[in-house]
XYZ file of C-alpha atoms in Angstrom:
367
model
C 91.946 80.110 88.992
C 90.243 80.976 92.272
C 88.418 84.308 92.262
C 88.836 85.595 95.794
C 85.761 86.479 97.866
C 85.565 90.142 98.781
C 83.902 92.285 101.422
C 82.896 95.809 100.391
C 81.550 98.576 102.634
C 78.849 100.908 101.305
C 77.265 103.842 103.117
C 74.347 106.208 102.637
C 74.702 109.542 104.442
C 71.661 111.209 105.980
C 69.437 108.150 105.537
C 66.432 109.683 107.330
C 66.371 112.599 104.858
C 66.694 110.525 101.679
C 63.661 110.416 99.326
C 61.190 107.999 100.935
C 58.570 107.652 98.233
C 58.004 104.191 96.763
C 60.467 103.562 93.898
C 62.525 106.663 94.738
C 66.158 105.599 94.769
C 69.742 106.717 95.339
C 73.129 105.172 94.544
C 76.131 104.525 96.709
C 79.655 105.415 95.705
C 81.383 102.899 93.419
C 83.667 100.439 95.217
C 86.546 98.517 93.601
C 87.412 95.060 94.914
C 90.771 93.251 95.005
C 89.917 91.381 91.782
C 89.550 94.637 89.842
C 85.738 94.521 89.611
C 83.677 97.593 90.517
C 80.316 97.550 92.315
C 77.678 99.887 93.691
C 74.391 99.620 95.537
C 71.044 101.016 94.489
C 68.936 101.892 97.537
C 65.184 102.427 97.662
C 64.760 104.207 101.072
C 60.957 104.041 100.851
C 60.676 100.663 99.188
C 60.586 99.286 95.671
C 57.284 98.163 94.182
C 58.979 95.288 92.350
C 60.892 94.079 95.423
C 57.967 93.476 97.771
C 56.073 94.969 100.699
C 55.917 98.671 101.442
C 57.694 99.806 104.566
C 60.774 97.804 103.629
C 63.813 99.393 102.016
C 65.007 97.788 98.784
C 68.681 97.144 98.044
C 70.139 96.089 94.687
C 73.719 95.089 93.895
C 75.009 96.449 90.592
C 78.140 95.087 88.860
C 79.499 98.235 87.229
C 82.494 96.883 85.342
C 81.125 93.577 84.005
C 79.204 93.626 80.741
C 78.876 89.859 80.261
C 76.838 87.139 81.875
C 78.423 85.795 85.062
C 77.436 84.039 88.249
C 77.997 85.339 91.770
C 76.985 84.450 95.292
C 76.621 87.464 97.538
C 75.313 88.606 100.898
C 74.052 92.020 101.967
C 74.646 92.715 105.656
C 73.654 95.386 108.151
C 75.067 95.600 111.675
C 74.351 97.809 114.635
C 76.954 100.197 115.981
C 78.266 97.426 118.266
C 79.134 95.266 115.258
C 76.295 92.756 115.777
C 74.713 91.502 112.546
C 71.018 92.434 112.501
C 70.209 91.477 108.943
C 71.910 89.305 106.331
C 70.367 88.114 103.079
C 72.189 85.722 100.768
C 71.639 85.262 97.074
C 73.083 83.079 94.324
C 72.453 84.843 91.032
C 73.355 84.709 87.360
C 73.870 88.371 86.409
C 72.881 89.428 82.915
C 74.768 92.261 81.147
C 74.004 95.656 82.736
C 71.458 94.150 85.138
C 71.305 94.244 88.937
C 69.974 91.894 91.588
C 68.200 92.852 94.797
C 65.315 92.372 97.186
C 63.417 93.915 100.070
C 66.045 94.176 102.746
C 64.934 95.643 106.043
C 62.027 97.523 107.604
C 62.530 101.266 107.364
C 61.062 101.823 110.856
C 63.570 99.393 112.340
C 66.439 101.362 110.808
C 65.122 104.687 112.088
C 64.441 103.376 115.605
C 67.266 104.812 117.755
C 66.981 101.862 120.152
C 68.344 99.550 117.455
C 71.578 101.577 117.079
C 71.758 101.008 113.329
C 72.454 104.559 112.175
C 75.677 106.195 113.298
C 75.745 109.940 112.728
C 72.739 109.405 110.464
C 74.671 107.046 108.146
C 73.272 103.700 107.001
C 76.055 101.194 106.356
C 75.545 98.065 104.262
C 78.290 95.512 103.686
C 78.378 93.286 100.613
C 80.232 89.965 100.697
C 80.711 88.832 97.087
C 82.089 85.650 95.518
C 82.199 85.761 91.715
C 82.014 82.258 90.276
C 84.550 80.835 87.881
C 83.118 80.366 84.388
C 83.928 76.690 84.630
C 81.225 74.743 86.407
C 80.851 71.246 87.682
C 79.901 69.935 84.252
C 83.613 69.980 83.426
C 83.963 67.289 86.062
C 80.825 65.373 85.066
C 81.554 64.085 81.566
C 80.321 60.526 81.297
C 81.238 58.168 78.487
C 79.471 55.002 77.431
C 82.179 53.024 79.215
C 81.435 54.996 82.377
C 77.759 54.051 82.177
C 78.630 50.382 81.696
C 80.937 50.461 84.711
C 78.140 51.969 86.807
C 75.821 49.171 85.670
C 78.446 46.627 86.727
C 78.769 48.252 90.157
C 75.022 48.530 90.741
C 74.222 44.995 89.587
C 77.084 43.319 91.466
C 77.367 40.849 88.589
C 80.438 38.580 88.907
C 81.553 40.373 92.078
C 84.233 38.457 93.993
C 84.402 40.523 97.198
C 82.258 42.803 99.333
C 82.374 45.637 101.850
C 80.166 46.014 104.903
C 79.335 49.635 105.756
C 76.872 49.924 108.603
C 73.860 47.816 107.633
C 74.692 47.918 103.912
C 76.646 45.434 101.819
C 78.474 46.499 98.646
C 79.518 43.735 96.217
C 82.733 44.758 94.425
C 85.218 43.495 91.874
C 88.663 43.240 93.399
C 90.503 43.624 90.072
C 88.877 47.038 89.562
C 89.758 48.121 93.090
C 93.375 47.040 92.704
C 93.693 49.123 89.544
C 91.734 52.209 90.583
C 91.872 52.378 94.396
C 94.660 50.206 95.782
C 94.323 51.647 99.310
C 90.687 50.561 99.406
C 91.594 47.164 97.912
C 94.066 46.580 100.728
C 91.149 46.340 103.157
C 90.260 43.013 101.566
C 91.909 40.083 103.355
C 94.324 38.502 100.922
C 93.274 41.052 98.334
C 90.764 38.838 96.518
C 87.571 36.846 97.175
C 86.967 38.308 100.623
C 84.880 40.649 102.718
C 85.825 43.634 104.864
C 84.097 45.991 107.293
C 84.621 49.726 106.640
C 84.227 52.116 109.586
C 84.186 55.904 109.801
C 82.021 56.523 106.732
C 78.311 56.421 105.910
C 76.862 54.039 103.345
C 75.677 56.956 101.194
C 79.149 58.470 100.937
C 80.787 55.062 100.398
C 78.426 54.522 97.454
C 79.654 57.839 95.984
C 83.268 56.755 96.482
C 82.656 53.458 94.658
C 80.903 55.301 91.804
C 84.038 57.384 91.357
C 86.363 54.369 91.633
C 84.408 52.418 89.023
C 83.299 55.080 86.551
C 84.969 58.366 87.586
C 81.440 59.547 88.233
C 81.349 62.443 90.649
C 78.629 63.179 93.191
C 76.174 65.902 92.230
C 76.790 69.442 93.429
C 74.057 68.987 96.012
C 75.672 65.804 97.339
C 79.043 67.531 97.541
C 77.559 70.413 99.489
C 75.702 68.097 101.865
C 78.542 65.594 102.397
C 81.566 67.742 101.532
C 83.598 67.126 104.677
C 82.984 63.376 104.659
C 83.769 63.125 100.936
C 87.054 64.989 101.375
C 87.959 62.732 104.306
C 87.203 59.587 102.283
C 88.993 60.848 99.167
C 92.035 61.684 101.255
C 91.952 58.314 103.033
C 91.831 56.356 99.765
C 94.119 58.735 97.839
C 91.471 59.698 95.274
C 93.044 63.040 94.426
C 90.742 64.082 91.579
C 87.630 63.397 93.659
C 89.009 65.529 96.467
C 89.810 68.361 94.049
C 86.311 68.214 92.553
C 84.694 68.510 95.983
C 87.026 71.393 96.842
C 86.041 73.174 93.634
C 82.315 72.949 94.386
C 82.668 73.987 98.035
C 84.691 77.041 97.045
C 82.516 77.914 94.070
C 79.317 77.713 96.103
C 80.793 79.906 98.861
C 79.934 77.584 101.728
C 81.841 79.467 104.430
C 80.285 81.451 107.266
C 81.873 83.076 110.319
C 80.649 80.082 112.343
C 82.212 77.304 110.225
C 85.354 78.881 108.757
C 87.650 77.571 111.500
C 86.390 74.001 110.920
C 87.123 74.243 107.202
C 90.590 75.701 107.783
C 91.414 72.724 110.008
C 89.931 70.306 107.468
C 91.823 71.854 104.544
C 95.077 71.792 106.467
C 94.653 68.207 107.715
C 93.552 66.796 104.351
C 95.909 68.805 102.092
C 93.277 70.871 100.273
C 95.162 73.980 99.058
C 92.237 75.496 97.133
C 89.877 75.229 100.096
C 92.581 76.436 102.483
C 93.269 79.558 100.377
C 89.554 80.328 100.216
C 89.064 79.766 103.952
C 92.067 81.841 105.036
C 91.024 84.648 102.672
C 87.487 84.498 104.071
C 88.866 84.633 107.612
C 91.001 87.672 106.753
C 88.149 89.515 105.029
C 85.578 88.666 107.708
C 87.765 88.705 110.818
C 85.410 91.027 112.703
C 82.355 88.814 112.072
C 84.293 85.683 113.059
C 85.436 87.278 116.301
C 81.847 88.344 117.073
C 80.313 84.952 116.244
C 78.649 83.021 119.067
C 80.800 79.961 118.313
C 84.007 81.955 118.665
C 82.747 83.452 121.930
C 81.923 79.944 123.178
C 85.368 78.660 122.209
C 86.924 81.738 123.806
C 84.989 81.090 127.021
C 86.136 77.463 127.042
C 89.749 78.502 126.443
C 89.580 81.118 129.200
C 88.011 78.626 131.628
C 90.722 76.081 130.795
C 93.322 78.795 131.346
C 91.790 79.598 134.734
C 91.845 75.916 135.643
C 95.480 75.658 134.586
C 96.328 78.725 136.670
C 94.515 77.285 139.702
C 96.305 73.962 139.182
C 99.645 75.773 138.934
C 98.948 77.734 142.134
C 97.931 74.511 143.886
C 101.146 72.846 142.734
C 103.180 75.770 144.080
C 101.316 75.707 147.404
C 101.663 71.934 147.545
C 105.383 72.195 146.810
C 105.894 74.895 149.455
C 103.827 72.928 151.961
C 105.978 69.868 151.283
C 109.072 71.945 151.957
C 107.588 73.181 155.264
C 106.722 69.617 156.249
C 110.273 68.514 155.482
C 111.662 71.401 157.540
C 109.305 70.542 160.429
C 110.353 66.920 160.208
C 114.000 67.963 160.306
C 113.271 70.232 163.298
C 111.487 67.377 165.095
C 114.430 65.098 164.495
C 116.776 67.803 165.816
C 114.571 68.184 168.910
C 114.591 64.438 169.444
C 118.346 64.431 169.157
C 118.601 67.322 171.640
C 116.261 65.588 174.101
C 118.336 62.424 173.857
C 121.501 64.415 174.446
C 119.984 66.144 177.518
C 118.836 62.816 178.911
C 122.304 61.361 178.351
C 123.862 64.415 180.059
C 121.466 64.007 182.999
C 122.453 60.356 183.318
C 126.141 61.241 183.297
C 125.553 63.953 185.881
C 123.608 61.496 188.076
C 126.471 58.994 187.916
C 129.023 61.676 188.811
C 126.872 62.840 191.708
C 126.539 59.293 193.015
C 130.268 58.711 192.736
C 130.942 61.877 194.710
C 128.665 60.758 197.561
C 130.429 57.447 197.753
C 133.836 59.131 198.166
C 132.520 61.428 200.834
C 131.187 58.479 202.854
């Protein structure tokens, strides 16, 4: 079950007047998150001798309600009064019962400097973004039997291979019977299905090697490989309908709390396009919890500027179309008026001719 990431807000009133001796400390109020866990911060306003240099405040996160070992990834964040992040430190930690985790956080002088606009009414605010890890880890996905090892040997040696794939500059000998049984979509790339070669585009050789390892031996990439190539692995797993591989990558990406305000929109689009419900739930929850940071991110501002510029262009194009349409109408009306004038001129000329003939006829009778 996914343990939702949370964002908690802690504050320390009258920061400038708090005890500023080294190792002197105070506690924040206890905060309860949406998962039922309770947390508090331990602040060293004058620094902590165990946490590092003097002149830096120390901040420690304390899990109040948990009395067992558990893993969590968390960030401690300070913003100025305009909502701009000035300091963020991330940590991935295995908490021991009744133990905290912390570090030197920020220079005390920087906090007290009024030009930095960190204190509002003398209050220091520190946000904590916390993702408690599920007790299950990637080892549940990584069980390897003797048969699995033999299948990997077969893949790596290429012995008795009857087909191959070309990915970039790399060639991968494969066994079509294994592909037909374990990855039929991938097997369909082979002309005639057997004893052939095919070129695979849209994937790197490194990721394709991981895909083949899963197809042959159900061997998953390492956590590090999943974090580095997560998007490409999900795309490949979705393309070749390798559902369990896609779920494993999802699990690691969510467990390792890979989202930031800058990349959350990309992962929401990826999760939606590739049918990744676990990743989508995590990403939408992250977006909800961190909406303010996302809206203040430089990427969002850039996208907003692009959208606004496109909107301005569309408005200018619409105005031009209206002007062009109205101008066309005026031209048509002028053309109609010109034709009417021509008709009138012709009529006048015809009337003058008739009058001239009548006048001539009258002279003849008089003579």
